[in-house]
Tab-separated table of C-alpha atoms in Angstrom:
chain	number	residue	atom	x	y	z
A	1	MET	CA	135.708	38.243	44.505
A	2	ALA	CA	133.052	36.221	42.640
A	3	SER	CA	129.739	35.260	44.345
A	4	PRO	CA	128.938	31.514	44.797
A	5	PRO	CA	126.411	30.013	42.375
A	6	ILE	CA	122.797	29.871	43.545
A	7	ASP	CA	120.660	26.743	43.101
A	8	SER	CA	117.817	27.608	40.774
A	9	ASP	CA	115.421	25.262	42.687
A	10	LYS	CA	115.913	27.132	45.989
A	11	GLN	CA	116.000	30.603	44.539
A	12	ALA	CA	112.996	32.800	45.598
A	13	ASN	CA	110.672	33.678	42.787
A	14	LEU	CA	108.880	36.923	42.353
A	15	VAL	CA	105.749	35.191	41.056
A	16	ALA	CA	104.465	31.841	42.487
A	17	ARG	CA	104.814	28.958	40.031
A	18	GLU	CA	103.741	25.356	40.148
A	19	ARG	CA	106.610	22.943	40.637
A	20	GLU	CA	106.861	19.526	39.138
A	21	GLY	CA	105.600	16.772	41.439
A	22	ASP	CA	103.905	19.275	43.838
A	23	ASN	CA	100.200	18.369	44.220
A	24	ALA	CA	99.448	20.663	47.268
A	25	GLN	CA	97.254	23.445	46.091
A	26	PRO	CA	97.357	26.652	48.181
A	27	LEU	CA	94.301	27.115	50.422
A	28	SER	CA	92.567	30.393	51.155
A	29	ILE	CA	92.286	31.683	54.727
A	30	THR	CA	88.575	31.006	54.719
A	31	GLU	CA	89.123	27.415	53.551
A	32	ILE	CA	91.692	26.618	56.232
A	33	SER	CA	89.511	28.323	58.882
A	34	SER	CA	86.517	26.224	57.854
A	35	LEU	CA	88.612	23.025	57.940
A	36	LEU	CA	89.866	23.859	61.423
A	37	LYS	CA	86.337	24.706	62.601
A	38	ARG	CA	84.964	21.338	61.432
A	39	THR	CA	87.882	19.451	62.910
A	40	VAL	CA	87.538	21.095	66.345
A	41	GLU	CA	83.760	20.726	66.464
A	42	ASP	CA	83.928	17.068	65.431
A	43	ARG	CA	86.642	16.241	67.955
A	44	PHE	CA	85.263	18.290	70.937
A	45	GLY	CA	81.514	18.182	70.400
A	46	TYR	CA	80.806	18.245	74.153
A	47	VAL	CA	83.201	19.252	76.934
A	48	ARG	CA	83.031	20.469	80.546
A	49	LEU	CA	85.625	23.021	81.602
A	50	ARG	CA	86.493	24.440	85.024
A	51	GLY	CA	88.033	27.807	85.280
A	52	GLU	CA	87.817	31.337	86.587
A	53	MET	CA	85.550	33.782	84.802
A	54	SER	CA	87.164	36.927	83.525
A	55	GLY	CA	86.091	39.820	81.329
A	56	VAL	CA	82.374	39.072	81.548
A	57	LYS	CA	80.428	41.316	79.199
A	58	ARG	CA	76.805	41.356	78.108
A	59	ALA	CA	76.072	42.619	74.618
A	60	ALA	CA	73.006	44.607	73.727
A	61	SER	CA	71.658	41.533	71.940
A	62	GLY	CA	71.637	39.616	75.247
A	63	HIS	CA	74.584	37.348	74.454
A	64	MET	CA	77.343	37.028	77.058
A	65	TYR	CA	81.048	36.963	76.297
A	66	LEU	CA	83.701	35.905	78.785
A	67	ALA	CA	86.975	34.105	79.269
A	68	LEU	CA	87.768	31.032	81.336
A	69	LYS	CA	91.278	30.703	82.733
A	70	ASP	CA	93.449	28.811	85.096
A	71	GLU	CA	97.073	29.244	86.105
A	72	LYS	CA	98.517	28.619	82.620
A	73	ALA	CA	95.865	29.021	79.950
A	74	VAL	CA	92.853	31.058	78.865
A	75	ILE	CA	89.971	30.171	76.586
A	76	ASP	CA	87.305	32.539	75.299
A	77	GLY	CA	83.661	31.656	75.736
A	78	VAL	CA	80.266	32.794	74.516
A	79	MET	CA	76.797	32.053	75.835
A	80	TRP	CA	73.813	32.809	73.673
A	81	ARG	CA	70.831	34.792	74.865
A	82	GLY	CA	68.539	31.780	75.186
A	83	ASN	CA	70.854	30.116	77.675
A	84	THR	CA	71.780	33.250	79.634
A	85	SER	CA	68.131	33.765	80.598
A	86	LYS	CA	68.175	30.383	82.355
A	87	LEU	CA	71.143	31.157	84.626
A	88	ALA	CA	70.457	30.937	88.369
A	89	PHE	CA	73.162	33.499	89.306
A	90	ASN	CA	74.666	36.680	87.995
A	91	PRO	CA	78.022	35.930	86.312
A	92	GLU	CA	80.880	38.137	87.558
A	93	ASP	CA	84.619	38.281	87.115
A	94	GLY	CA	86.582	36.029	89.433
A	95	LEU	CA	83.956	33.389	89.950
A	96	ASP	CA	85.197	29.809	89.699
A	97	VAL	CA	82.706	28.025	87.421
A	98	ILE	CA	82.166	24.836	85.408
A	99	ALA	CA	81.076	25.485	81.839
A	100	SER	CA	79.440	22.796	79.667
A	101	GLY	CA	79.295	23.098	75.883
A	102	LYS	CA	81.210	22.512	72.678
A	103	LEU	CA	84.414	23.898	71.268
A	104	THR	CA	84.453	25.833	68.042
A	105	THR	CA	86.556	28.426	66.302
A	106	TYR	CA	85.983	32.046	65.421
A	107	PRO	CA	87.546	32.526	61.971
A	108	GLY	CA	87.310	36.318	62.173
A	109	ARG	CA	90.081	36.355	64.795
A	110	SER	CA	91.663	32.948	64.346
A	111	LYS	CA	90.663	31.957	67.885
A	112	TYR	CA	88.990	28.966	69.332
A	113	GLN	CA	86.297	29.291	71.950
A	114	ILE	CA	83.675	27.376	73.830
A	115	VAL	CA	79.987	27.838	73.179
A	116	ILE	CA	78.526	27.425	76.664
A	117	ASP	CA	75.189	25.710	77.105
A	118	ASN	CA	75.201	25.515	80.903
A	119	LEU	CA	77.142	27.422	83.564
A	120	GLU	CA	77.501	26.373	87.201
A	121	LEU	CA	79.421	27.770	90.169
A	122	ALA	CA	82.532	25.806	91.167
A	123	GLY	CA	83.881	28.028	94.021
A	124	GLU	CA	85.293	31.468	94.797
A	125	GLY	CA	87.870	32.650	92.316
A	126	ALA	CA	91.426	32.698	93.588
A	127	LEU	CA	92.193	35.922	91.758
A	128	LEU	CA	89.359	37.841	93.350
A	129	ALA	CA	90.244	36.367	96.711
A	130	LEU	CA	93.752	37.758	96.343
A	131	LEU	CA	92.336	41.096	95.258
A	132	GLU	CA	90.041	41.280	98.273
A	133	LYS	CA	92.893	40.345	100.589
A	134	THR	CA	95.086	43.123	99.214
A	135	ARG	CA	92.241	45.634	99.392
A	136	ALA	CA	91.527	44.822	103.043
A	137	LYS	CA	95.201	45.142	103.948
A	138	LEU	CA	95.627	48.552	102.341
A	139	ALA	CA	92.305	49.818	103.696
A	140	ALA	CA	93.419	48.886	107.204
A	141	GLU	CA	96.482	51.078	106.712
A	142	GLY	CA	94.227	54.031	105.870
A	143	LEU	CA	95.291	54.396	102.238
A	144	PHE	CA	91.658	54.559	101.120
A	145	ALA	CA	90.436	56.972	103.827
A	146	SER	CA	88.295	59.847	102.602
A	147	ASP	CA	90.240	62.431	104.633
A	148	ARG	CA	93.284	61.717	102.447
A	149	LYS	CA	91.470	62.867	99.333
A	150	ARG	CA	92.625	66.238	98.019
A	151	ALA	CA	90.727	68.746	95.964
A	152	LEU	CA	91.682	68.955	92.303
A	153	PRO	CA	93.106	72.257	91.024
A	154	TYR	CA	90.483	74.255	89.178
A	155	LEU	CA	92.680	75.125	86.205
A	156	PRO	CA	95.970	73.169	86.130
A	157	ARG	CA	98.681	74.665	83.942
A	158	VAL	CA	100.518	71.352	83.442
A	159	ILE	CA	98.876	67.905	83.403
A	160	GLY	CA	100.864	64.687	83.700
A	161	VAL	CA	99.499	61.498	82.109
A	162	VAL	CA	100.744	57.984	82.929
A	163	THR	CA	99.590	55.607	80.171
A	164	SER	CA	100.635	53.817	77.036
A	165	PRO	CA	101.815	56.212	74.300
A	166	THR	CA	100.412	54.060	71.478
A	167	GLY	CA	96.889	53.310	72.649
A	168	SER	CA	93.678	55.177	72.043
A	169	VAL	CA	93.580	56.379	75.639
A	170	ILE	CA	96.143	59.139	75.228
A	171	ARG	CA	94.486	60.289	72.001
A	172	ASP	CA	91.116	60.496	73.731
A	173	ILE	CA	92.595	62.500	76.612
A	174	LEU	CA	94.469	64.922	74.351
A	175	HIS	CA	91.450	65.364	72.124
A	176	ARG	CA	89.157	66.100	75.056
A	177	LEU	CA	91.650	68.527	76.608
A	178	ALA	CA	92.003	70.340	73.291
A	179	ASP	CA	88.239	70.665	73.022
A	180	ARG	CA	87.699	71.900	76.588
A	181	PHE	CA	90.815	73.857	77.556
A	182	PRO	CA	94.168	73.359	75.755
A	183	SER	CA	96.795	72.605	78.392
A	184	HIS	CA	100.446	71.601	78.614
A	185	VAL	CA	100.440	67.790	78.828
A	186	LEU	CA	103.407	65.641	79.889
A	187	VAL	CA	103.086	61.952	78.951
A	188	TRP	CA	105.136	59.342	80.824
A	189	PRO	CA	105.008	56.244	78.596
A	190	VAL	CA	104.572	52.954	80.435
A	191	LEU	CA	103.335	49.428	79.905
A	192	VAL	CA	99.744	49.118	81.081
A	193	GLN	CA	99.466	45.348	80.825
A	194	GLY	CA	101.655	42.310	81.316
A	195	GLN	CA	104.840	41.611	83.177
A	196	GLY	CA	106.680	44.698	84.467
A	197	SER	CA	103.736	47.037	83.916
A	198	ALA	CA	103.149	47.621	87.648
A	199	ALA	CA	106.765	48.633	88.248
A	200	GLN	CA	106.724	51.068	85.333
A	201	VAL	CA	103.437	52.671	86.411
A	202	ALA	CA	104.627	53.039	90.015
A	203	GLY	CA	107.943	54.500	88.833
A	204	ALA	CA	106.198	57.016	86.587
A	205	ILE	CA	103.965	58.200	89.436
A	206	ARG	CA	106.934	58.583	91.767
A	207	GLY	CA	108.898	60.343	89.033
A	208	PHE	CA	106.194	62.957	88.575
A	209	SER	CA	105.860	63.363	92.346
A	210	GLU	CA	109.598	63.937	92.837
A	211	MET	CA	109.847	66.641	90.173
A	212	GLY	CA	110.681	69.959	91.781
A	213	PRO	CA	109.337	73.351	90.752
A	214	GLY	CA	111.520	75.578	88.601
A	215	GLY	CA	113.256	72.720	86.804
A	216	PRO	CA	113.817	72.351	83.065
A	217	THR	CA	110.616	70.296	82.857
A	218	PRO	CA	107.576	71.924	84.464
A	219	ARG	CA	106.079	70.080	87.390
A	220	PRO	CA	102.493	68.885	86.781
A	221	ASP	CA	99.672	70.361	88.817
A	222	LEU	CA	97.515	67.283	88.215
A	223	LEU	CA	98.214	63.620	87.412
A	224	ILE	CA	96.037	61.227	85.376
A	225	VAL	CA	96.688	57.452	85.539
A	226	ALA	CA	94.783	56.001	82.601
A	227	ARG	CA	94.206	52.751	80.783
A	228	GLY	CA	91.482	51.375	78.519
A	229	GLY	CA	89.039	48.663	79.447
A	230	GLY	CA	89.958	44.993	79.731
A	231	SER	CA	89.552	41.874	81.773
A	232	ILE	CA	90.574	41.647	85.364
A	233	GLU	CA	93.872	40.077	84.422
A	234	ASP	CA	94.494	42.846	81.900
A	235	LEU	CA	93.941	45.445	84.635
A	236	TRP	CA	95.728	43.464	87.315
A	237	GLY	CA	98.804	45.685	87.161
A	238	PHE	CA	96.737	48.500	88.696
A	239	ASN	CA	95.806	46.247	91.604
A	240	GLU	CA	99.420	45.684	92.576
A	241	GLU	CA	100.395	46.981	96.003
A	242	GLU	CA	103.337	49.056	94.769
A	243	VAL	CA	101.146	50.965	92.334
A	244	VAL	CA	98.504	51.653	94.993
A	245	ARG	CA	101.138	52.897	97.449
A	246	ALA	CA	102.711	55.119	94.798
A	247	VAL	CA	99.338	56.742	94.140
A	248	ALA	CA	98.649	57.200	97.862
A	249	ASP	CA	102.099	58.756	98.473
A	250	CYS	CA	102.016	61.040	95.430
A	251	SER	CA	102.305	64.737	96.305
A	252	ILE	CA	100.267	65.681	93.228
A	253	PRO	CA	96.467	65.188	93.087
A	254	VAL	CA	95.720	62.020	91.082
A	255	ILE	CA	92.764	61.063	88.903
A	256	SER	CA	92.347	57.324	88.305
A	257	ALA	CA	90.928	56.490	84.853
A	258	VAL	CA	91.600	52.749	84.602
A	259	GLY	CA	89.152	50.710	82.526
A	260	HIS	CA	85.574	51.538	81.748
A	261	GLU	CA	82.661	52.369	84.018
A	262	THR	CA	82.189	48.822	85.331
A	263	ASP	CA	85.920	48.201	85.894
A	264	THR	CA	87.220	48.860	89.398
A	265	THR	CA	90.813	48.580	90.593
A	266	LEU	CA	92.545	49.335	93.864
A	267	VAL	CA	94.069	52.434	92.296
A	268	ASP	CA	90.560	53.886	92.120
A	269	TYR	CA	90.289	53.698	95.920
A	270	ALA	CA	93.677	55.331	96.539
A	271	ALA	CA	93.333	58.134	93.970
A	272	ASP	CA	91.900	61.540	94.885
A	273	ARG	CA	89.221	61.181	92.223
A	274	ARG	CA	87.970	58.232	90.124
A	275	ALA	CA	86.890	58.754	86.534
A	276	PRO	CA	84.712	56.155	84.806
A	277	THR	CA	86.684	56.564	81.541
A	278	PRO	CA	89.861	58.312	80.389
A	279	THR	CA	87.715	60.838	78.513
A	280	ALA	CA	85.832	61.612	81.718
A	281	ALA	CA	89.192	62.117	83.475
A	282	ALA	CA	90.098	64.828	80.957
A	283	GLU	CA	86.718	66.462	81.576
A	284	MET	CA	87.378	66.431	85.327
A	285	ALA	CA	90.849	67.880	84.873
A	286	VAL	CA	89.955	71.161	83.154
A	287	PRO	CA	86.847	73.287	82.726
A	288	VAL	CA	85.428	74.315	79.372
A	289	ARG	CA	87.246	77.407	78.137
A	290	ALA	CA	84.215	78.572	76.187
A	291	ASP	CA	82.135	78.365	79.355
A	292	LEU	CA	84.758	80.343	81.261
A	293	ALA	CA	84.863	82.958	78.531
A	294	ALA	CA	81.075	83.140	78.542
A	295	THR	CA	81.082	83.434	82.328
A	296	LEU	CA	83.667	86.220	82.235
A	297	SER	CA	81.713	87.971	79.519
A	298	ASP	CA	78.559	87.638	81.579
A	299	PHE	CA	80.351	89.029	84.627
A	300	ALA	CA	81.650	91.952	82.552
A	301	THR	CA	78.161	92.632	81.234
A	302	ARG	CA	76.693	92.462	84.717
A	303	GLN	CA	79.439	94.766	85.966
A	304	ARG	CA	78.673	97.329	83.271
A	305	ARG	CA	74.988	97.060	84.052
A	306	ALA	CA	75.675	97.455	87.744
A	307	VAL	CA	77.722	100.581	87.048
A	308	HIS	CA	75.247	102.089	84.603
A	309	ARG	CA	72.114	101.097	86.482
A	310	PRO	CA	72.401	103.771	89.223
A	311	VAL	CA	73.024	106.397	86.552
A	312	GLU	CA	70.006	105.236	84.569
A	313	LEU	CA	67.847	105.131	87.681
A	314	GLY	CA	69.043	108.597	88.647
A	315	ARG	CA	68.278	109.887	85.162
A	316	GLU	CA	64.807	108.333	85.259
A	317	ARG	CA	64.081	109.816	88.683
A	318	LEU	CA	65.381	113.207	87.581
A	319	GLU	CA	63.222	113.164	84.471
A	320	ALA	CA	60.193	112.156	86.540
A	321	ARG	CA	60.817	115.010	88.984
A	322	VAL	CA	61.430	117.478	86.167
A	323	GLN	CA	58.114	116.523	84.606
A	324	ARG	CA	56.352	117.182	87.919
A	325	LEU	CA	58.008	120.609	88.348
A	326	PRO	CA	55.994	123.656	87.144
A	327	LEU	CA	57.305	125.914	84.395
A	328	PRO	CA	59.417	128.919	85.482
A	329	GLU	CA	56.976	131.369	83.939
A	330	ASN	CA	54.151	129.716	85.886
A	331	LEU	CA	56.110	130.047	89.127
A	332	LEU	CA	56.854	133.755	88.526
A	333	GLN	CA	53.439	134.680	87.160
A	334	PRO	CA	51.844	135.618	90.544
A	335	GLN	CA	54.910	137.595	91.593
A	336	THR	CA	55.040	139.344	88.243
A	337	GLN	CA	51.389	140.307	88.544
A	338	ARG	CA	51.901	141.524	92.125
A	339	LEU	CA	54.946	143.550	91.034
A	340	ASP	CA	52.926	145.229	88.308
A	341	ASP	CA	50.166	145.957	90.827
A	342	LEU	CA	52.598	147.432	93.361
A	343	ALA	CA	54.319	149.501	90.674
A	344	GLU	CA	50.974	150.954	89.659
A	345	ARG	CA	50.044	151.654	93.245
A	346	LEU	CA	53.427	153.285	93.833
A	347	ARG	CA	52.986	155.518	90.841
A	348	ARG	CA	49.543	156.569	91.993
A	349	GLY	CA	50.783	157.050	95.579
A	350	LEU	CA	53.667	159.242	94.485
A	351	THR	CA	51.389	161.293	92.339
A	352	MET	CA	48.880	161.647	95.176
A	353	SER	CA	51.607	162.498	97.741
A	354	ALA	CA	53.122	165.073	95.423
A	355	GLY	CA	49.690	166.644	94.986
A	356	LYS	CA	49.057	166.780	98.731
A	357	GLY	CA	52.522	168.211	99.347
A	358	ARG	CA	51.955	170.786	96.697
A	359	GLU	CA	48.634	171.765	98.325
A	360	ALA	CA	50.220	171.903	101.809
A	361	LEU	CA	53.095	173.990	100.510
A	362	ALA	CA	50.680	176.312	98.861
A	363	GLY	CA	48.785	176.730	102.159
A	364	VAL	CA	51.921	177.304	104.201
A	365	SER	CA	53.412	179.699	101.691
A	366	ALA	CA	50.159	181.626	101.814
A	367	ARG	CA	50.551	182.038	105.580
A	368	LEU	CA	54.238	183.069	105.455
A	369	SER	CA	54.749	186.843	105.609
A	370	PRO	CA	57.498	189.193	106.956
A	371	ALA	CA	55.287	190.339	109.768
A	372	ILE	CA	54.647	186.837	110.995
A	373	LEU	CA	58.341	185.962	110.839
A	374	ARG	CA	59.328	189.130	112.753
A	375	ARG	CA	56.737	188.400	115.415
A	376	GLY	CA	58.081	184.850	115.893
A	377	ALA	CA	61.662	186.071	116.204
A	378	GLN	CA	60.666	188.603	118.872
A	379	ASP	CA	58.867	185.931	120.878
A	380	ALA	CA	61.908	183.632	120.776
A	381	ARG	CA	64.230	186.478	121.835
A	382	ARG	CA	61.938	187.280	124.735
A	383	ARG	CA	61.951	183.665	125.956
A	384	LEU	CA	65.747	183.542	125.699
A	385	ASP	CA	66.087	186.664	127.774
A	386	GLN	CA	64.011	185.108	130.492
A	387	VAL	CA	66.392	182.157	130.850
A	388	ARG	CA	69.472	183.289	132.918
A	389	LEU	CA	72.405	180.947	133.815
A	390	VAL	CA	73.889	181.495	137.335
A	391	PRO	CA	77.155	179.870	138.707
A	392	ALA	CA	75.230	178.051	141.392
A	393	LEU	CA	73.601	175.786	138.861
A	394	VAL	CA	77.054	174.442	137.845
A	395	GLU	CA	78.818	174.539	141.219
A	396	GLN	CA	76.214	172.584	143.173
A	397	PRO	CA	76.568	169.300	141.161
A	398	MET	CA	80.341	169.592	141.218
A	399	GLN	CA	80.298	169.991	145.009
A	400	ARG	CA	78.273	166.789	145.427
A	401	LYS	CA	80.629	164.814	143.176
A	402	ARG	CA	83.628	166.136	145.138
A	403	GLU	CA	82.178	164.996	148.452
A	404	THR	CA	81.569	161.525	147.066
A	405	LEU	CA	85.199	161.337	145.842
A	406	ASP	CA	86.542	162.386	149.257
A	407	ALA	CA	84.556	159.635	150.942
A	408	LEU	CA	85.951	157.000	148.567
A	409	ALA	CA	89.558	158.254	149.185
A	410	ARG	CA	89.162	157.921	152.970
A	411	LEU	CA	87.776	154.412	152.544
A	412	ALA	CA	90.684	153.423	150.260
A	413	SER	CA	93.302	154.620	152.751
A	414	GLN	CA	91.664	152.641	155.551
A	415	PHE	CA	91.595	149.383	153.524
A	416	HIS	CA	95.176	149.698	152.158
A	417	PRO	CA	96.977	146.260	152.555
A	418	GLU	CA	99.933	147.896	154.380
A	419	LYS	CA	97.811	149.902	156.766
A	420	PRO	CA	97.878	147.137	159.435
A	421	LEU	CA	101.726	147.382	159.508
A	422	GLU	CA	101.392	150.566	161.556
A	423	ARG	CA	99.634	148.490	164.241
A	424	GLY	CA	102.482	145.926	164.542
A	425	TYR	CA	101.497	143.395	161.887
A	426	ALA	CA	103.898	142.001	159.237
A	427	ILE	CA	103.418	140.566	155.685
A	428	VAL	CA	105.148	137.241	154.844
A	429	ARG	CA	106.439	137.071	151.304
A	430	ASP	CA	108.395	134.436	149.344
A	431	ALA	CA	111.650	135.052	147.482
A	432	ALA	CA	109.702	136.276	144.430
A	433	GLY	CA	107.768	138.816	146.517
A	434	ARG	CA	104.397	137.037	146.522
A	435	ALA	CA	102.408	137.320	149.758
A	436	LEU	CA	101.834	134.027	151.597
A	437	THR	CA	98.599	133.415	153.443
A	438	GLY	CA	99.117	129.966	154.968
A	439	LYS	CA	101.581	127.880	156.941
A	440	ALA	CA	101.702	125.151	154.285
A	441	GLN	CA	102.838	127.675	151.702
A	442	ALA	CA	105.555	129.032	154.019
A	443	GLU	CA	106.904	125.523	154.807
A	444	GLN	CA	107.512	124.900	151.087
A	445	GLU	CA	109.857	127.938	150.821
A	446	THR	CA	113.565	127.909	151.769
A	447	ALA	CA	113.724	131.668	152.379
A	448	LEU	CA	111.058	134.178	153.410
A	449	LYS	CA	110.793	137.982	153.608
A	450	LEU	CA	108.965	139.694	156.463
A	451	GLN	CA	107.699	143.180	155.637
A	452	PHE	CA	107.305	145.541	158.620
A	453	LYS	CA	106.303	149.158	158.832
A	454	ASP	CA	109.837	150.436	158.545
A	455	GLY	CA	111.313	147.807	156.124
A	456	GLU	CA	111.782	144.137	155.182
A	457	LEU	CA	113.642	141.370	157.032
A	458	GLY	CA	114.858	138.188	155.173
A	459	VAL	CA	114.754	134.909	157.104
A	460	SER	CA	115.222	131.238	156.270
A	461	THR	CA	112.872	128.451	157.252
A	462	GLY	CA	115.222	127.792	160.204
A	463	GLY	CA	114.566	131.254	161.600
A	464	GLU	CA	117.896	132.935	160.643
A	465	ALA	CA	117.875	136.408	159.096
A	466	ASP	CA	118.669	136.735	155.413
A	467	PRO	CA	121.428	139.355	155.077
A	468	SER	CA	120.572	139.932	151.402
A	469	ALA	CA	117.128	141.277	152.237
A	470	GLN	CA	116.766	145.039	151.907
A	471	SER	CA	115.205	146.971	154.770
A	472	ALA	CA	113.607	149.650	152.691
A	473	PRO	CA	110.718	151.449	154.330
A	474	PRO	CA	107.302	150.494	153.047
A	475	PRO	CA	105.656	152.793	150.637
A	476	THR	CA	103.641	155.495	152.317
A	477	PRO	CA	99.975	155.419	151.363
A	478	PRO	CA	98.862	158.483	149.502
A	479	PRO	CA	97.248	161.137	151.681
A	480	ALA	CA	93.544	161.368	151.526
A	481	PRO	CA	92.307	164.419	149.699
A	482	LYS	CA	90.984	167.187	151.883
A	483	PRO	CA	87.250	167.647	151.743
A	484	ALA	CA	86.256	170.777	149.981
A	485	LYS	CA	84.272	173.322	151.811
A	486	ARG	CA	80.618	173.056	151.094
A	487	ARG	CA	79.313	176.210	149.601
A	488	ALA	CA	76.072	177.437	150.929
A	489	LYS	CA	73.139	177.552	148.650
A	490	PRO	CA	72.270	180.989	147.454
A	491	SER	CA	69.185	182.525	148.910
A	492	ASN	CA	68.314	184.574	145.927
A	493	PRO	CA	64.579	184.370	145.513
A	494	GLU	CA	64.969	184.784	141.790
A	495	ASN	CA	66.761	181.472	141.508
A	496	ALA	CA	64.361	179.590	143.717
A	497	ALA	CA	62.425	178.275	140.806
A	498	GLN	CA	65.487	177.553	138.625
A	499	THR	CA	66.237	173.856	138.012
A	500	ASP	CA	69.639	172.077	138.203
A	501	LEU	CA	71.082	171.266	134.793
A	502	PHE	CA	73.047	168.231	136.162
A	503	ASP	CA	70.137	166.540	137.936
């Protein structure tokens, strides 16, 4: 099928060409921007605008940049340093003001703005009034109470981040986490500005909070809600009630990192910790791994020192004591000298004793002779003959011992335990044959045995005789030995002076 013919006048050209009858020369961007700037400045050389201040910022040069807005429109504004020094109040976001000045354009961004010469208060800003009303309501419910704040985990394994996936915020957070302590990061992409942003942020927070442990996606130990800086209307999504309630109800500790240091939202009050910037939130989330490694290394070094220090101190003390100890040869020197002295004295003493013994032996041997020995033997024989042993010397001690034994036998027969039975007494025994000495003992027995002179009689505690008892006669005490006749002492005058060998 053939294509329809194309009109050569309407056909797009690769290279721009001048057409016949066309006298409009193309303008550069700078030219059109300059034309617009002159047109706006000529038409609106002096205007007075009423609106709500938003995004007030002071540059280092002293100039002030802001935006004026109402319900349907926004216009940027700038106030030079010379005029800002004359202001009677401190400009803040949300103030309803009247700005006087002229309109102009800013070609660098294709925007028009008002150069403010004078700035006056017109009333309290409606936006800030709404913000204060919401803050007071949620504070009354206790959502901002300090006792609801939870401590952040020291080293979270998984960190959840609720922010835009395309902005510089997530890159700053990831970069800071990688520098300090690489962690597992889960990013929940959301809109952070404009219509629907509040619902997405609240849903992301609830989604992280409802994640259970052990699932396919790890549950975060810490949550960061982050956004870059902006005007109050840019950050308004984080002032919405549903976002604040989602943060307050989250079961995971939350760090709020919305805006820059001077930006404050209601999420900052409800979060467990507020970070001035997203980068600061990453620094709060994790410690520095190098610092932890250095701390662990320091602890290990201190541990080794603590273990080795007692050994080193003990070695030093031992060496100090060893140095104060005398040498072994110095300790033994006095004893060695005394030993040598005693050995020499012993040698001399033995030699001297041997000499004296030799001299004494020589003297005794000189006095020993057969005649002297025979005379000594005769004297000893004569003394032996004079000593005569008679039977009386042996019999007298034996007689005394026998009399003593007879007296003890008579005393034993008199004190025999069964001797009183001959006088009519009886011994009360239990069934085992043990003698009872009291009434209380007898009452505890069911059967008793009464031992008389001529036998035993068994009775019960009721007084009846026990037929099983044997009436054997009591054992007869052994007869007392007869006293031996005392032998008279001999009257031999020869033995009068003889002593008793047993005395």
